[in-house]
Amino acid sequence: MPPRTAVFFHAHPDDEALLTAGTMAMLAAEGHRVVLVVATAGERGLAEMEPGEELGQTRLKELYESAALLGCARVECLDYGDSGLSPKGGVAEERPDNAFIDADTEEAAGRLAAILREENADLLSIYDPAGGYGHPDHVQVHRVGRRAAELAGTEIVLEATVDRDPLLRLLRLAGRVYRFPPEFDVRTFESAYSPGEAITHRVNVRRYIRQKRAAMRAHASQATGGDSDRTLAVLLKVPGPLYRLVFGTEWYVRRDLPPGTRLRHPLDRRPR
Ligand SMILES: [Zn+2]
């Protein structure tokens, strides 16, 4: 396969480590050019330090470290404000002036499209329309990413997601032996991410699991805050073999392929 260029568009630093790190490391190891673009510096993330500019700087540093571990050739931040989340999980009422969620789709898409053209990108990775679990900035990544690919004429658009079916089975099973906190409602996952039947790409990334774990670890500010219940902190404690099982696959939906298509490599056009 001749070298191609893949651009991975994410909302905040650490999203790349959780969702697409294995695919990025795999493509880079195969000799393709991998570019990482984030919309925001994630300056309203959870950490020991106060949200703000300083946290944004720390999180960008962590992003560069993660990108280097994964073999990225270029990293860009579009410098929108992190829109944050309301305590209930919806759109935060108090937002910075340049919050990504308030950005004009055409304007933001134009900026991403400029990078896609400059890179002559063959592939753009975005999120599913639900934005995975529904963070408003993630929904915006879907909208802006779709439009940017249209503007730049990028051939392959993949929506990074999670196969919701095994996730739901696992959560229901866990619910029998473990009492979830009252605010944790398994039903919310019934509309998160994507159903198995919609998924077109199942990418086996087990060979790159060490790099994926190292990329997660690079985002230390999101794993070492006072609250040990943080997603990233919990995930990093998962023992090796289980980690490989849970994180050994990455899932994508390519909407211009017929339903039921099953591919194993992001650049594949037909099953091999
Ligand atoms: Zn995010």
Coordinates of N, CA and C in Angstrom, one line a residue, residues 8-229:
F8 N -6.7 12.8 12.2 CA -7.6 12.5 13.2 C -8.0 13.7 14.0
F9 N -9.3 14.0 13.9 CA -9.9 15.2 14.5 C -10.6 14.9 15.8
H10 N -10.1 15.5 16.9 CA -10.7 15.3 18.2 C -11.1 16.6 18.9
A11 N -11.9 16.5 20.0 CA -12.4 17.6 20.7 C -11.4 18.2 21.7
H12 N -10.9 17.3 22.5 CA -10.0 17.7 23.6 C -8.8 16.7 23.7
P13 N -7.6 17.3 24.2 CA -6.5 16.4 24.5 C -7.0 15.2 25.4
D14 N -6.6 14.0 25.1 CA -6.9 12.7 25.7 C -8.0 11.9 25.0
D15 N -8.8 12.6 24.2 CA -9.8 11.9 23.4 C -9.1 10.9 22.4
E16 N -8.0 11.4 21.8 CA -7.3 10.6 20.9 C -6.8 9.3 21.5
A17 N -6.3 9.4 22.8 CA -5.8 8.2 23.5 C -6.9 7.2 23.8
L18 N -8.1 7.7 24.1 CA -9.2 6.8 24.5 C -9.8 6.1 23.2
L19 N -9.9 6.8 22.1 CA -10.7 6.3 21.0 C -10.0 5.8 19.8
T20 N -8.9 6.5 19.4 CA -8.2 6.1 18.1 C -6.7 5.9 18.2
A21 N -6.2 5.8 19.4 CA -4.7 5.8 19.6 C -4.1 4.5 18.9
G22 N -4.8 3.4 19.0 CA -4.2 2.2 18.4 C -4.2 2.3 16.9
T23 N -5.2 2.8 16.3 CA -5.3 3.0 14.8 C -4.2 4.0 14.4
M24 N -4.0 5.0 15.1 CA -3.0 6.0 14.8 C -1.6 5.4 14.8
A25 N -1.3 4.7 15.9 CA 0.0 4.0 16.0 C 0.2 3.0 14.9
M26 N -0.9 2.3 14.6 CA -0.8 1.3 13.5 C -0.5 1.9 12.2
L27 N -1.2 3.0 11.8 CA -1.0 3.6 10.5 C 0.4 4.2 10.5
A28 N 0.9 4.8 11.6 CA 2.2 5.4 11.6 C 3.3 4.3 11.4
A29 N 3.1 3.2 12.1 CA 4.1 2.1 12.0 C 4.1 1.5 10.6
E30 N 3.0 1.6 9.9 CA 2.9 1.1 8.5 C 3.5 2.1 7.5
G31 N 3.9 3.3 8.0 CA 4.6 4.2 7.1 C 3.6 5.3 6.6
H32 N 2.4 5.4 7.1 CA 1.5 6.4 6.6 C 1.8 7.7 7.5
R33 N 1.3 8.9 6.9 CA 1.5 10.1 7.7 C 0.2 10.3 8.5
V34 N 0.4 10.5 9.8 CA -0.7 10.6 10.7 C -0.7 12.0 11.3
V35 N -1.8 12.8 11.2 CA -1.9 14.1 11.7 C -3.0 14.2 12.8
L36 N -2.7 14.9 13.9 CA -3.7 15.0 14.9 C -4.1 16.4 15.1
V37 N -5.4 16.7 15.0 CA -6.0 18.0 15.2 C -7.0 18.0 16.3
V38 N -6.8 18.9 17.3 CA -7.8 19.1 18.4 C -8.5 20.4 18.2
A39 N -9.8 20.5 18.6 CA -10.5 21.7 18.5 C -10.2 22.6 19.6
T40 N -9.9 22.1 20.8 CA -9.7 22.9 22.0 C -8.5 22.3 22.8
A41 N -8.0 23.1 23.7 CA -6.9 22.7 24.6 C -7.5 21.9 25.8
G42 N -8.8 21.8 25.9 CA -9.4 21.1 27.1 C -9.2 21.8 28.4
E43 N -9.2 23.1 28.3 CA -8.8 23.9 29.5 C -9.9 23.9 30.6
R44 N -11.0 23.3 30.3 CA -12.1 23.1 31.4 C -12.2 21.7 31.9
G45 N -11.2 20.9 31.6 CA -11.2 19.5 32.0 C -11.0 19.4 33.5
L46 N -11.1 18.2 34.0 CA -11.0 18.0 35.5 C -9.5 17.8 35.8
A47 N -9.0 18.5 36.8 CA -7.6 18.3 37.2 C -7.4 18.9 38.5
E48 N -6.2 18.6 39.1 CA -5.9 19.2 40.4 C -5.8 20.7 40.3
M49 N -5.3 21.2 39.2 CA -5.2 22.7 39.1 C -6.6 23.3 38.6
E50 N -6.8 24.6 38.8 CA -8.0 25.2 38.4 C -8.1 25.2 36.9
P51 N -9.4 25.1 36.4 CA -9.6 25.2 35.0 C -9.1 26.6 34.5
G52 N -8.6 26.6 33.3 CA -8.1 27.9 32.8 C -6.9 27.8 31.9
E53 N -6.3 28.9 31.6 CA -5.2 28.9 30.6 C -4.1 28.0 31.0
E54 N -3.7 28.0 32.3 CA -2.6 27.1 32.7 C -2.9 25.6 32.5
L55 N -4.1 25.2 32.8 CA -4.5 23.8 32.5 C -4.5 23.5 31.0
G56 N -4.9 24.5 30.2 CA -4.8 24.3 28.8 C -3.4 24.1 28.3
Q57 N -2.5 24.9 28.8 CA -1.1 24.7 28.4 C -0.6 23.3 28.8
T58 N -0.9 22.9 30.0 CA -0.5 21.5 30.5 C -1.1 20.5 29.6
R59 N -2.3 20.6 29.3 CA -3.0 19.6 28.5 C -2.4 19.5 27.1
L60 N -2.0 20.7 26.5 CA -1.4 20.6 25.2 C -0.1 20.0 25.2
K61 N 0.7 20.2 26.3 CA 2.0 19.5 26.5 C 1.8 18.0 26.5
E62 N 0.7 17.6 27.2 CA 0.4 16.2 27.3 C 0.0 15.6 26.0
L63 N -0.7 16.5 25.2 CA -1.1 16.0 23.9 C 0.1 15.8 23.0
Y64 N 1.1 16.7 23.0 CA 2.3 16.5 22.2 C 3.0 15.3 22.5
E65 N 3.1 15.0 23.9 CA 3.7 13.8 24.3 C 3.0 12.5 23.8
S66 N 1.7 12.5 23.9 CA 0.9 11.4 23.5 C 1.1 11.2 21.9
A67 N 1.0 12.3 21.2 CA 1.2 12.3 19.7 C 2.5 11.7 19.3
A68 N 3.6 12.1 20.1 CA 4.9 11.6 19.8 C 5.0 10.1 20.0
L69 N 4.4 9.6 21.1 CA 4.3 8.2 21.4 C 3.6 7.4 20.3
L70 N 2.6 8.0 19.7 CA 1.8 7.3 18.6 C 2.4 7.5 17.2
G71 N 3.4 8.3 17.1 CA 4.1 8.5 15.8 C 3.5 9.5 14.9
C72 N 2.8 10.5 15.5 CA 2.2 11.5 14.7 C 3.2 12.4 14.0
A73 N 3.0 12.9 12.8 CA 3.9 13.7 12.1 C 3.6 15.2 12.4
R74 N 2.4 15.5 12.8 CA 2.0 16.9 13.0 C 0.9 17.0 14.0
V75 N 0.9 18.0 14.8 CA -0.2 18.2 15.8 C -0.7 19.7 15.6
E76 N -2.0 19.9 15.5 CA -2.6 21.2 15.4 C -3.7 21.4 16.5
C77 N -3.8 22.6 17.0 CA -5.0 22.9 17.9 C -5.7 24.1 17.2
L78 N -7.0 24.0 17.0 CA -7.8 25.0 16.4 C -8.0 26.2 17.3
D79 N -7.7 26.0 18.6 CA -7.8 27.1 19.6 C -9.2 27.6 19.9
Y80 N -10.2 26.7 19.8 CA -11.5 27.1 20.3 C -11.5 26.9 21.8
G81 N -12.5 27.6 22.4 CA -12.6 27.4 23.9 C -13.3 26.1 24.2
D82 N -12.8 25.4 25.2 CA -13.4 24.2 25.7 C -14.8 24.6 26.2
S83 N -15.9 24.0 25.7 CA -17.3 24.4 26.1 C -17.6 23.9 27.5
G84 N -16.9 22.9 27.9 CA -17.2 22.4 29.3 C -18.6 21.6 29.3
L85 N -18.9 21.1 30.4 CA -20.2 20.4 30.6 C -20.9 21.0 31.8
S86 N -22.3 20.9 31.7 CA -23.0 21.3 32.9 C -23.0 20.2 33.9
P87 N -23.3 20.4 35.2 CA -23.2 19.3 36.1 C -24.1 18.2 35.7
K88 N -25.2 18.4 35.0 CA -26.1 17.3 34.6 C -25.6 16.6 33.3
G89 N -24.5 17.2 32.7 CA -23.9 16.5 31.5 C -24.3 17.2 30.2
G90 N -25.1 18.2 30.3 CA -25.5 18.9 29.0 C -24.6 20.1 28.7
V91 N -25.1 21.0 27.9 CA -24.3 22.2 27.6 C -24.2 23.1 28.8
A92 N -22.9 23.5 29.1 CA -22.7 24.4 30.2 C -23.3 25.8 29.9
E93 N -23.9 26.4 30.9 CA -24.5 27.7 30.7 C -23.4 28.8 30.6
E94 N -22.4 28.7 31.5 CA -21.3 29.7 31.4 C -20.2 29.1 30.5
R95 N -20.0 29.8 29.4 CA -19.0 29.3 28.5 C -18.1 30.4 28.0
P96 N -16.8 30.1 27.6 CA -15.9 31.2 27.1 C -16.5 31.7 25.8
D97 N -16.1 33.0 25.5 CA -16.6 33.6 24.3 C -16.4 32.8 23.0
N98 N -15.3 32.1 22.9 CA -14.9 31.4 21.7 C -15.2 29.9 21.9
A99 N -16.2 29.6 22.7 CA -16.5 28.1 22.9 C -16.7 27.4 21.6
F100 N -16.2 26.2 21.5 CA -16.3 25.5 20.3 C -17.7 25.2 19.9
I101 N -18.6 25.0 20.8 CA -20.0 24.7 20.6 C -20.7 25.9 19.9
D102 N -20.2 27.1 20.2 CA -20.8 28.3 19.7 C -20.2 28.7 18.3
A103 N -19.1 28.0 17.9 CA -18.4 28.4 16.7 C -19.3 28.2 15.5
D104 N -19.2 29.1 14.5 CA -19.9 28.9 13.2 C -19.4 27.7 12.5
T105 N -20.3 26.7 12.2 CA -19.8 25.5 11.5 C -19.0 25.7 10.3
E106 N -19.5 26.7 9.4 CA -18.8 26.9 8.2 C -17.3 27.4 8.4
E107 N -17.2 28.3 9.4 CA -15.9 28.9 9.7 C -15.0 27.9 10.3
A108 N -15.5 27.1 11.2 CA -14.6 26.0 11.8 C -14.3 25.0 10.8
A109 N -15.2 24.6 10.0 CA -15.0 23.6 9.0 C -14.0 24.1 7.9
G110 N -14.0 25.4 7.6 CA -13.1 26.0 6.7 C -11.7 25.9 7.2
R111 N -11.5 26.0 8.5 CA -10.2 26.0 9.1 C -9.6 24.5 9.1
L112 N -10.5 23.6 9.3 CA -10.1 22.2 9.3 C -9.8 21.8 7.8
A113 N -10.7 22.2 6.9 CA -10.5 21.9 5.5 C -9.2 22.4 5.0
A114 N -8.7 23.6 5.5 CA -7.5 24.1 5.0 C -6.3 23.1 5.4
I115 N -6.4 22.5 6.5 CA -5.4 21.5 6.9 C -5.5 20.3 6.1
L116 N -6.8 19.8 5.8 CA -7.0 18.6 4.9 C -6.4 18.9 3.6
R117 N -6.6 20.1 3.0 CA -6.1 20.4 1.7 C -4.5 20.4 1.7
E118 N -4.0 21.1 2.7 CA -2.5 21.3 2.8 C -1.9 19.9 2.9
E119 N -2.5 19.0 3.6 CA -2.0 17.6 3.8 C -2.4 16.7 2.7
N120 N -3.3 17.1 1.8 CA -3.8 16.2 0.8 C -4.3 14.9 1.4
A121 N -5.1 15.1 2.4 CA -5.5 14.0 3.3 C -6.4 13.0 2.5
D122 N -6.1 11.7 2.8 CA -6.9 10.6 2.2 C -8.0 10.2 3.1
L123 N -7.8 10.5 4.4 CA -8.8 10.0 5.4 C -8.9 11.0 6.5
L124 N -10.2 11.2 7.0 CA -10.5 12.0 8.1 C -11.3 11.2 9.1
S125 N -10.8 11.2 10.4 CA -11.5 10.5 11.4 C -12.2 11.6 12.3
I126 N -13.6 11.4 12.5 CA -14.4 12.3 13.3 C -15.1 11.4 14.3
Y127 N -16.3 11.9 14.9 CA -17.1 11.1 15.8 C -18.4 10.8 15.2
D128 N -19.2 9.9 15.8 CA -20.5 9.6 15.3 C -21.4 10.8 15.7
P129 N -22.7 10.8 15.1 CA -23.5 12.0 15.3 C -23.9 12.2 16.7
A130 N -23.9 11.2 17.6 CA -24.2 11.3 19.0 C -23.0 11.9 19.8
G131 N -21.9 12.1 19.1 CA -20.7 12.5 19.8 C -20.3 11.5 20.9
G132 N -20.5 10.2 20.6 CA -20.2 9.2 21.5 C -21.1 9.2 22.7
Y133 N -20.7 9.7 23.8 CA -21.6 9.7 25.0 C -22.3 11.1 25.1
G134 N -22.1 12.0 24.1 CA -23.0 13.2 24.0 C -22.4 14.5 24.5
H135 N -21.1 14.5 24.8 CA -20.5 15.8 25.1 C -20.7 16.8 23.9
P136 N -21.2 18.0 24.2 CA -21.5 18.9 23.1 C -20.4 19.2 22.2
D137 N -19.1 19.3 22.7 CA -18.0 19.5 21.9 C -17.7 18.3 20.9
H138 N -18.1 17.1 21.4 CA -17.9 16.0 20.5 C -19.0 15.9 19.4
V139 N -20.2 16.4 19.7 CA -21.2 16.5 18.7 C -20.8 17.5 17.6
Q140 N -20.2 18.6 18.1 CA -19.7 19.6 17.2 C -18.5 19.1 16.3
V141 N -17.7 18.2 16.8 CA -16.6 17.6 16.0 C -17.3 16.8 14.8
H142 N -18.4 16.1 15.1 CA -19.1 15.4 14.0 C -19.5 16.4 12.9
R143 N -20.2 17.5 13.3 CA -20.8 18.4 12.4 C -19.7 19.1 11.6
V144 N -18.7 19.7 12.3 CA -17.6 20.4 11.7 C -16.8 19.5 10.8
G145 N -16.5 18.3 11.3 CA -15.7 17.3 10.5 C -16.3 16.9 9.2
R146 N -17.6 16.6 9.3 CA -18.4 16.2 8.1 C -18.3 17.3 7.0
R147 N -18.5 18.5 7.4 CA -18.5 19.7 6.5 C -17.1 19.9 5.9
A148 N -16.1 19.8 6.8 CA -14.7 20.0 6.4 C -14.3 19.0 5.3
A149 N -14.7 17.7 5.4 CA -14.4 16.7 4.5 C -15.1 17.0 3.1
E150 N -16.3 17.5 3.2 CA -17.1 17.9 2.0 C -16.3 19.1 1.3
L151 N -15.9 20.1 2.0 CA -15.2 21.2 1.5 C -13.9 20.8 0.8
A152 N -13.1 19.9 1.5 CA -11.8 19.5 1.0 C -11.9 18.4 0.0
G153 N -13.0 17.7 -0.1 CA -13.1 16.5 -0.9 C -12.4 15.3 -0.4
T154 N -12.3 15.2 0.9 CA -11.6 14.1 1.5 C -12.4 12.8 1.3
E155 N -11.7 11.8 0.7 CA -12.4 10.6 0.2 C -13.0 9.7 1.4
I156 N -12.2 9.4 2.4 CA -12.6 8.5 3.4 C -12.9 9.3 4.7
V157 N -14.2 9.2 5.2 CA -14.5 9.8 6.4 C -15.0 8.7 7.4
L158 N -14.3 8.5 8.5 CA -14.6 7.5 9.4 C -15.1 8.2 10.7
E159 N -16.1 7.6 11.3 CA -16.6 8.1 12.6 C -16.2 7.1 13.7
A160 N -15.2 7.6 14.5 CA -14.7 6.8 15.6 C -15.8 6.6 16.6
T161 N -16.0 5.4 17.0 CA -17.1 5.1 17.9 C -16.8 3.9 18.8
V162 N -17.7 3.4 19.6 CA -17.6 2.2 20.3 C -18.7 1.3 20.0
D163 N -18.5 0.0 19.9 CA -19.6 -1.0 19.7 C -20.4 -1.0 21.0
R164 N -21.6 -0.5 20.9 CA -22.4 -0.3 22.1 C -22.9 -1.7 22.7
D165 N -23.0 -2.7 21.8 CA -23.6 -4.0 22.2 C -22.9 -4.7 23.3
P166 N -21.5 -5.0 23.1 CA -20.8 -5.6 24.2 C -20.7 -4.7 25.4
L167 N -20.6 -3.4 25.2 CA -20.5 -2.4 26.3 C -21.8 -2.6 27.2
L168 N -23.0 -2.6 26.6 CA -24.2 -2.8 27.3 C -24.3 -4.1 28.1
R169 N -23.8 -5.2 27.4 CA -23.8 -6.5 28.0 C -23.0 -6.5 29.3
L170 N -21.8 -5.9 29.1 CA -20.8 -5.8 30.2 C -21.4 -5.0 31.4
L171 N -22.1 -3.9 31.1 CA -22.6 -3.0 32.1 C -23.7 -3.7 32.8
R172 N -24.6 -4.4 32.1 CA -25.7 -5.1 32.7 C -25.2 -6.2 33.6
L173 N -24.2 -6.9 33.1 CA -23.6 -8.0 33.9 C -23.0 -7.4 35.2
A174 N -22.2 -6.3 35.1 CA -21.6 -5.6 36.2 C -22.7 -5.2 37.2
G175 N -23.9 -4.8 36.7 CA -25.0 -4.3 37.5 C -25.5 -5.3 38.4
R176 N -25.3 -6.6 38.1 CA -25.8 -7.7 39.0 C -25.0 -7.9 40.2
V177 N -23.7 -7.6 40.1 CA -22.8 -7.8 41.2 C -22.3 -6.5 41.9
Y178 N -22.5 -5.4 41.2 CA -22.0 -4.1 41.6 C -23.1 -3.1 41.6
R179 N -23.2 -2.4 42.7 CA -24.3 -1.4 42.8 C -23.7 0.0 42.2
F180 N -24.2 0.4 41.1 CA -23.8 1.6 40.5 C -24.3 2.8 41.3
P181 N -23.6 3.9 41.4 CA -24.1 5.1 42.1 C -25.4 5.5 41.4
P182 N -26.3 6.1 42.2 CA -27.7 6.4 41.7 C -27.6 7.3 40.4
E183 N -26.6 8.2 40.3 CA -26.6 9.1 39.1 C -26.1 8.4 37.9
F184 N -25.6 7.1 38.1 CA -25.2 6.4 36.9 C -26.3 5.5 36.4
D185 N -26.8 5.8 35.2 CA -27.9 5.1 34.6 C -27.5 4.4 33.4
V186 N -27.5 3.0 33.5 CA -27.0 2.2 32.4 C -27.8 2.5 31.1
R187 N -29.1 2.9 31.3 CA -30.0 3.2 30.1 C -29.4 4.3 29.2
T188 N -28.7 5.3 29.8 CA -28.1 6.3 29.0 C -27.2 5.8 27.9
F189 N -26.6 4.6 28.2 CA -25.7 4.0 27.2 C -26.4 3.4 26.1
E190 N -27.8 3.2 26.2 CA -28.5 2.6 25.1 C -28.6 3.5 23.9
S191 N -28.3 4.8 24.1 CA -28.3 5.7 22.9 C -26.9 6.2 22.6
A192 N -25.9 5.8 23.4 CA -24.5 6.3 23.3 C -23.8 5.5 22.2
Y193 N -22.8 6.1 21.6 CA -22.0 5.4 20.6 C -22.8 4.8 19.5
S194 N -22.5 3.6 19.0 CA -23.2 3.0 17.8 C -23.5 1.5 18.1
P195 N -24.7 1.1 17.5 CA -25.0 -0.3 17.6 C -24.1 -1.1 16.7
G196 N -23.8 -2.4 17.1 CA -22.9 -3.2 16.3 C -23.2 -3.3 14.8
E197 N -24.5 -3.3 14.5 CA -24.8 -3.5 13.1 C -24.4 -2.3 12.2
A198 N -24.2 -1.1 12.8 CA -23.9 0.1 12.1 C -22.4 0.2 11.8
I199 N -21.6 -0.6 12.6 CA -20.1 -0.5 12.5 C -19.6 -1.2 11.3
T200 N -18.8 -0.4 10.5 CA -18.2 -1.0 9.3 C -16.7 -1.4 9.5
H201 N -16.0 -0.8 10.4 CA -14.6 -1.1 10.6 C -14.4 -1.6 12.1
R202 N -13.8 -2.8 12.2 CA -13.3 -3.3 13.5 C -11.8 -3.5 13.3
V203 N -11.1 -2.6 13.9 CA -9.6 -2.6 13.7 C -8.9 -3.2 14.9
N204 N -8.2 -4.3 14.7 CA -7.5 -5.0 15.7 C -6.2 -4.2 16.0
V205 N -6.1 -3.7 17.2 CA -4.9 -2.8 17.6 C -4.1 -3.4 18.7
R206 N -4.3 -4.7 18.9 CA -3.6 -5.4 20.1 C -2.1 -5.2 20.0
R207 N -1.5 -5.2 18.8 CA -0.1 -5.0 18.6 C 0.4 -3.7 19.1
Y208 N -0.5 -2.7 19.2 CA -0.1 -1.3 19.6 C -0.7 -0.9 20.9
I209 N -1.0 -2.0 21.7 CA -1.7 -1.7 23.0 C -0.7 -1.0 24.0
R210 N 0.6 -1.3 23.9 CA 1.5 -0.6 24.8 C 1.6 0.9 24.5
Q211 N 1.6 1.2 23.2 CA 1.6 2.6 22.9 C 0.3 3.3 23.3
K212 N -0.8 2.6 23.1 CA -2.1 3.2 23.5 C -2.1 3.5 25.0
R213 N -1.7 2.5 25.8 CA -1.7 2.7 27.2 C -0.7 3.9 27.6
A214 N 0.4 3.9 26.9 CA 1.4 5.0 27.2 C 0.8 6.4 26.8
A215 N 0.0 6.4 25.7 CA -0.6 7.7 25.3 C -1.6 8.1 26.4
M216 N -2.4 7.1 26.9 CA -3.3 7.5 28.0 C -2.6 8.0 29.2
R217 N -1.4 7.4 29.5 CA -0.7 7.8 30.7 C -0.1 9.2 30.5
A218 N 0.2 9.5 29.3 CA 0.7 10.9 29.0 C -0.2 12.0 29.5
H219 N -1.5 11.7 29.5 CA -2.5 12.7 29.9 C -2.7 12.6 31.4
A220 N -1.6 12.8 32.1 CA -1.5 12.7 33.6 C -2.5 13.6 34.3
S221 N -2.7 14.8 33.8 CA -3.5 15.8 34.5 C -5.0 15.3 34.6
Q222 N -5.4 14.4 33.7 CA -6.7 13.9 33.7 C -6.9 12.7 34.5
A223 N -5.8 12.2 35.0 CA -5.8 10.9 35.8 C -5.4 11.0 37.2
T224 N -4.8 12.2 37.6 CA -4.2 12.3 38.9 C -4.9 13.4 39.8
G225 N -6.1 13.8 39.4 CA -6.7 14.8 40.2 C -7.1 14.2 41.6
G226 N -7.7 15.0 42.5 CA -8.1 14.5 43.8 C -9.1 13.4 43.7
D227 N -9.9 13.4 42.7 CA -11.0 12.4 42.6 C -10.6 11.2 41.9
S228 N -10.5 10.1 42.6 CA -9.9 8.9 41.9 C -10.9 8.1 41.1
D229 N -12.1 8.6 41.0 CA -13.1 8.0 40.2 C -13.1 8.4 38.7

